[in-house]
Amino acid sequence: MADSATTTVTDLERLAAEAADNVRAANPHGDDGERYTAVNAEKNRSLYASRVKIYPKLVGGTFRRLKWVIMALTLTIYYVTPWLRWDRGAGLPDQAVLLDFPSRRFYFFFLEIWPQEFYYITGLLILASLTLFLVTSLAGRVWCGYTCPQTVWTDLFIHVERFFEGDRSARIRLDRSPWSAGKLARKAAKHLVWILIALATGGAWVFYFADAPTLAVDLARFEAPPIAYISIAIFASTTYLLGGLAREQVCIYMCPWPRIQGAMFDEESLLVSYKEDRGESRGAHKKGASWEGRGDCIDCGQCVAVCPMGIDIRDGMQLECIQCALCIDACDAIMDRVERPRGLIAYDTLRNQERRQAGEPQRLNLLRPRTLVYMAALAIVGLIMLVALINRSTLELSVLHDRNPLFVTLADGSIRNGYELKIVNKEHAERVFRIDVEGLEGAVLSRPALAGEEGSTVVVGVDTLRMARFFVILPAERLDRLRDGEGMLTFVATDLATGQKVERESSFRGPVK
């Protein structure tokens, strides 16, 4: 960054010359009178029009560095997570994060979620939604600008494009030049790397659904299930299409969030904004000239040149803006060069704009009814999830009464009912349970002996579900215990090692007298 001693008229003239040199690619109408054109500004769009390619310029600064860090972090998490190991004991998968469809389990480090516990996933989705609502109401679309997968992969693809084809000016010149061996080589290399990234993205996705090292070997040997190759092809093609070709079109036309986020903002939300009260009237400026009677904006167009969405932040709040804040870095760099204070484009609120115009002091109001409601909802849902997790049982019992026949009359006049018991053992150790029946006087539990088990004993393996069939017999002399041919009883499963018990109530059916 040049300091005040080296900032000359030539520096500012060079910016204007660069803007004029790039206009033909930025402006589909070829109007050389404009410099940088916001191709996605509302006035420049029509309902039916070919896409005008956007050439985002590389910029340095605080927010650009933040985006690099977040991109590296999120991509590392995505690609590396399936390879992390977590010891759960013998006979269980040691992959830290695994969606095991064949066993109907979701493993997440120490947490294991069964199908009947899907409410944990629902709770996590609710927490994520509320967090998104809260962050949006506080600081706008920071999710879109920094952590949305579309933004992250598009940023990565643009970086690859910049590596092979150069920065904005070089890419514009390359696209306008006739085809040659050099141009073909650059384009081919770019698309090849894009395809490799897309394949890695699709490959990483399938690793979440099977043991990653095993599946990787099977994929290399072409021995993996067909669904694995189909899934990789689908995710690779969508990554290549959306991140490399569609880019901003996804955010503008396909994503519903820009249309929803407007309901999350209010006059106290921090949004990337152009301070019109300070910047206008705008115009070119020469070093040494007075700043009296004019604004700080020199109309260099750098905020437009760096915008990946092709808009002009000086037009105000726009649906297309993803709040990436790159325009802040670009504008701050220009303000340094013309020796004006930074912050002409900055995170600002509508209310503070009004306060400045009224001569009132600015302030940041984070705690307001909207955000307090989101915080309270987050706390309530989070507390419910925590209590449910702490009190999560490692033993479950369900009882299903036979439907046909409801009961069987034995030769001695006694009544027999059949039941299917399902015992879930969520511990990483084998457990032995004794089954008892209570609540119906005279009822006797009956079950054919199985290999290695006595009549009322059930062995349940490590982290699994065991189904066992039982009969309950009520002697003829006890049928008076039934009312209108029905009585209630309770099945009790007791862990013989720990004494832990679980109970389930069911009905007993007999003839109606």
PDB file of N, CA, C and O in Angstrom, residues 3 23 38 40 64 93 110 122 134 153 192 209 250 291 338 342 351 374 400 445 456 496:
ATOM      1  N   ASP A   3       2.139   5.013   0.681  1.00  0.00           N
ATOM      2  CA  ASP A   3       1.884   5.999   1.728  1.00  0.00           C
ATOM      3  C   ASP A   3       1.687   7.359   1.081  1.00  0.00           C
ATOM      4  O   ASP A   3       1.736   7.527  -0.136  1.00  0.00           O
ATOM      5  N   VAL A  23     -13.783  -1.835 -19.429  1.00  0.00           N
ATOM      6  CA  VAL A  23     -15.207  -1.552 -19.557  1.00  0.00           C
ATOM      7  C   VAL A  23     -15.904  -2.462 -20.553  1.00  0.00           C
ATOM      8  O   VAL A  23     -17.048  -2.827 -20.376  1.00  0.00           O
ATOM      9  N   ALA A  38     -21.722  -2.160 -12.656  1.00  0.00           N
ATOM     10  CA  ALA A  38     -22.328  -3.192 -11.808  1.00  0.00           C
ATOM     11  C   ALA A  38     -23.332  -3.956 -12.655  1.00  0.00           C
ATOM     12  O   ALA A  38     -24.491  -3.551 -12.792  1.00  0.00           O
ATOM     13  N   ASN A  40     -24.999  -6.526 -12.322  1.00  0.00           N
ATOM     14  CA  ASN A  40     -26.194  -7.077 -11.677  1.00  0.00           C
ATOM     15  C   ASN A  40     -27.006  -6.019 -10.949  1.00  0.00           C
ATOM     16  O   ASN A  40     -27.897  -6.362 -10.174  1.00  0.00           O
ATOM     17  N   ARG A  64     -10.705  -9.882   3.473  1.00  0.00           N
ATOM     18  CA  ARG A  64     -10.191 -10.881   2.550  1.00  0.00           C
ATOM     19  C   ARG A  64      -9.387 -11.939   3.298  1.00  0.00           C
ATOM     20  O   ARG A  64      -9.500 -13.136   3.013  1.00  0.00           O
ATOM     21  N   PRO A  93     -17.893 -49.421  14.474  1.00  0.00           N
ATOM     22  CA  PRO A  93     -17.065 -48.607  13.563  1.00  0.00           C
ATOM     23  C   PRO A  93     -16.250 -47.581  14.333  1.00  0.00           C
ATOM     24  O   PRO A  93     -16.713 -47.021  15.331  1.00  0.00           O
ATOM     25  N   PHE A 110     -18.474 -39.016  20.286  1.00  0.00           N
ATOM     26  CA  PHE A 110     -18.973 -39.788  21.432  1.00  0.00           C
ATOM     27  C   PHE A 110     -20.479 -40.048  21.355  1.00  0.00           C
ATOM     28  O   PHE A 110     -21.001 -40.886  22.089  1.00  0.00           O
ATOM     29  N   THR A 122     -33.338 -33.189  14.733  1.00  0.00           N
ATOM     30  CA  THR A 122     -34.309 -32.096  14.616  1.00  0.00           C
ATOM     31  C   THR A 122     -33.918 -30.929  15.514  1.00  0.00           C
ATOM     32  O   THR A 122     -33.965 -29.760  15.108  1.00  0.00           O
ATOM     33  N   LEU A 134     -30.442 -15.315  14.358  1.00  0.00           N
ATOM     34  CA  LEU A 134     -29.837 -14.353  15.284  1.00  0.00           C
ATOM     35  C   LEU A 134     -28.677 -13.613  14.618  1.00  0.00           C
ATOM     36  O   LEU A 134     -28.601 -12.376  14.671  1.00  0.00           O
ATOM     37  N   TRP A 153     -16.935 -22.685  -2.135  1.00  0.00           N
ATOM     38  CA  TRP A 153     -16.418 -23.360  -3.321  1.00  0.00           C
ATOM     39  C   TRP A 153     -16.276 -22.394  -4.502  1.00  0.00           C
ATOM     40  O   TRP A 153     -15.339 -22.529  -5.294  1.00  0.00           O
ATOM     41  N   LEU A 192      -9.530 -28.487 -15.725  1.00  0.00           N
ATOM     42  CA  LEU A 192      -9.043 -29.758 -15.200  1.00  0.00           C
ATOM     43  C   LEU A 192      -8.959 -29.702 -13.674  1.00  0.00           C
ATOM     44  O   LEU A 192      -9.398 -30.637 -12.978  1.00  0.00           O
ATOM     45  N   PHE A 209     -20.557 -41.912   4.542  1.00  0.00           N
ATOM     46  CA  PHE A 209     -21.573 -42.954   4.616  1.00  0.00           C
ATOM     47  C   PHE A 209     -20.988 -44.360   4.684  1.00  0.00           C
ATOM     48  O   PHE A 209     -21.727 -45.339   4.685  1.00  0.00           O
ATOM     49  N   VAL A 250     -26.503 -18.663  -8.764  1.00  0.00           N
ATOM     50  CA  VAL A 250     -27.112 -19.492  -7.727  1.00  0.00           C
ATOM     51  C   VAL A 250     -27.666 -18.608  -6.613  1.00  0.00           C
ATOM     52  O   VAL A 250     -28.803 -18.790  -6.153  1.00  0.00           O
ATOM     53  N   TRP A 291     -10.742  19.175  -0.492  1.00  0.00           N
ATOM     54  CA  TRP A 291     -11.879  18.261  -0.321  1.00  0.00           C
ATOM     55  C   TRP A 291     -13.134  19.016   0.088  1.00  0.00           C
ATOM     56  O   TRP A 291     -14.185  18.389   0.334  1.00  0.00           O
ATOM     57  N   VAL A 338      -5.565   8.140  -0.856  1.00  0.00           N
ATOM     58  CA  VAL A 338      -5.926   9.545  -1.047  1.00  0.00           C
ATOM     59  C   VAL A 338      -5.920  10.299   0.277  1.00  0.00           C
ATOM     60  O   VAL A 338      -6.392  11.439   0.356  1.00  0.00           O
ATOM     61  N   ARG A 342     -10.556   5.898   6.772  1.00  0.00           N
ATOM     62  CA  ARG A 342     -11.192   4.653   6.335  1.00  0.00           C
ATOM     63  C   ARG A 342     -12.666   4.639   6.764  1.00  0.00           C
ATOM     64  O   ARG A 342     -13.102   5.466   7.541  1.00  0.00           O
ATOM     65  N   ARG A 351     -30.232   3.011  11.268  1.00  0.00           N
ATOM     66  CA  ARG A 351     -30.512   3.954  12.351  1.00  0.00           C
ATOM     67  C   ARG A 351     -29.325   4.880  12.595  1.00  0.00           C
ATOM     68  O   ARG A 351     -29.513   6.076  12.856  1.00  0.00           O
ATOM     69  N   TYR A 374     -34.685 -14.353  19.780  1.00  0.00           N
ATOM     70  CA  TYR A 374     -33.849 -15.419  19.214  1.00  0.00           C
ATOM     71  C   TYR A 374     -32.935 -16.016  20.284  1.00  0.00           C
ATOM     72  O   TYR A 374     -32.751 -17.241  20.349  1.00  0.00           O
ATOM     73  N   LEU A 400     -44.979 -55.382  21.571  1.00  0.00           N
ATOM     74  CA  LEU A 400     -46.012 -55.419  20.536  1.00  0.00           C
ATOM     75  C   LEU A 400     -46.874 -56.657  20.747  1.00  0.00           C
ATOM     76  O   LEU A 400     -46.389 -57.786  20.675  1.00  0.00           O
ATOM     77  N   LEU A 445     -45.252 -66.093  32.675  1.00  0.00           N
ATOM     78  CA  LEU A 445     -44.476 -65.830  31.475  1.00  0.00           C
ATOM     79  C   LEU A 445     -43.938 -67.141  30.913  1.00  0.00           C
ATOM     80  O   LEU A 445     -43.416 -67.980  31.645  1.00  0.00           O
ATOM     81  N   SER A 456     -36.553 -67.035  30.646  1.00  0.00           N
ATOM     82  CA  SER A 456     -36.834 -65.602  30.758  1.00  0.00           C
ATOM     83  C   SER A 456     -35.598 -64.740  30.563  1.00  0.00           C
ATOM     84  O   SER A 456     -35.634 -63.543  30.841  1.00  0.00           O
ATOM     85  N   LEU A 496     -29.033 -57.984  34.501  1.00  0.00           N
ATOM     86  CA  LEU A 496     -28.562 -58.823  35.595  1.00  0.00           C
ATOM     87  C   LEU A 496     -27.237 -58.339  36.164  1.00  0.00           C
ATOM     88  O   LEU A 496     -26.895 -58.675  37.306  1.00  0.00           O
TER      89      LEU A 496
END
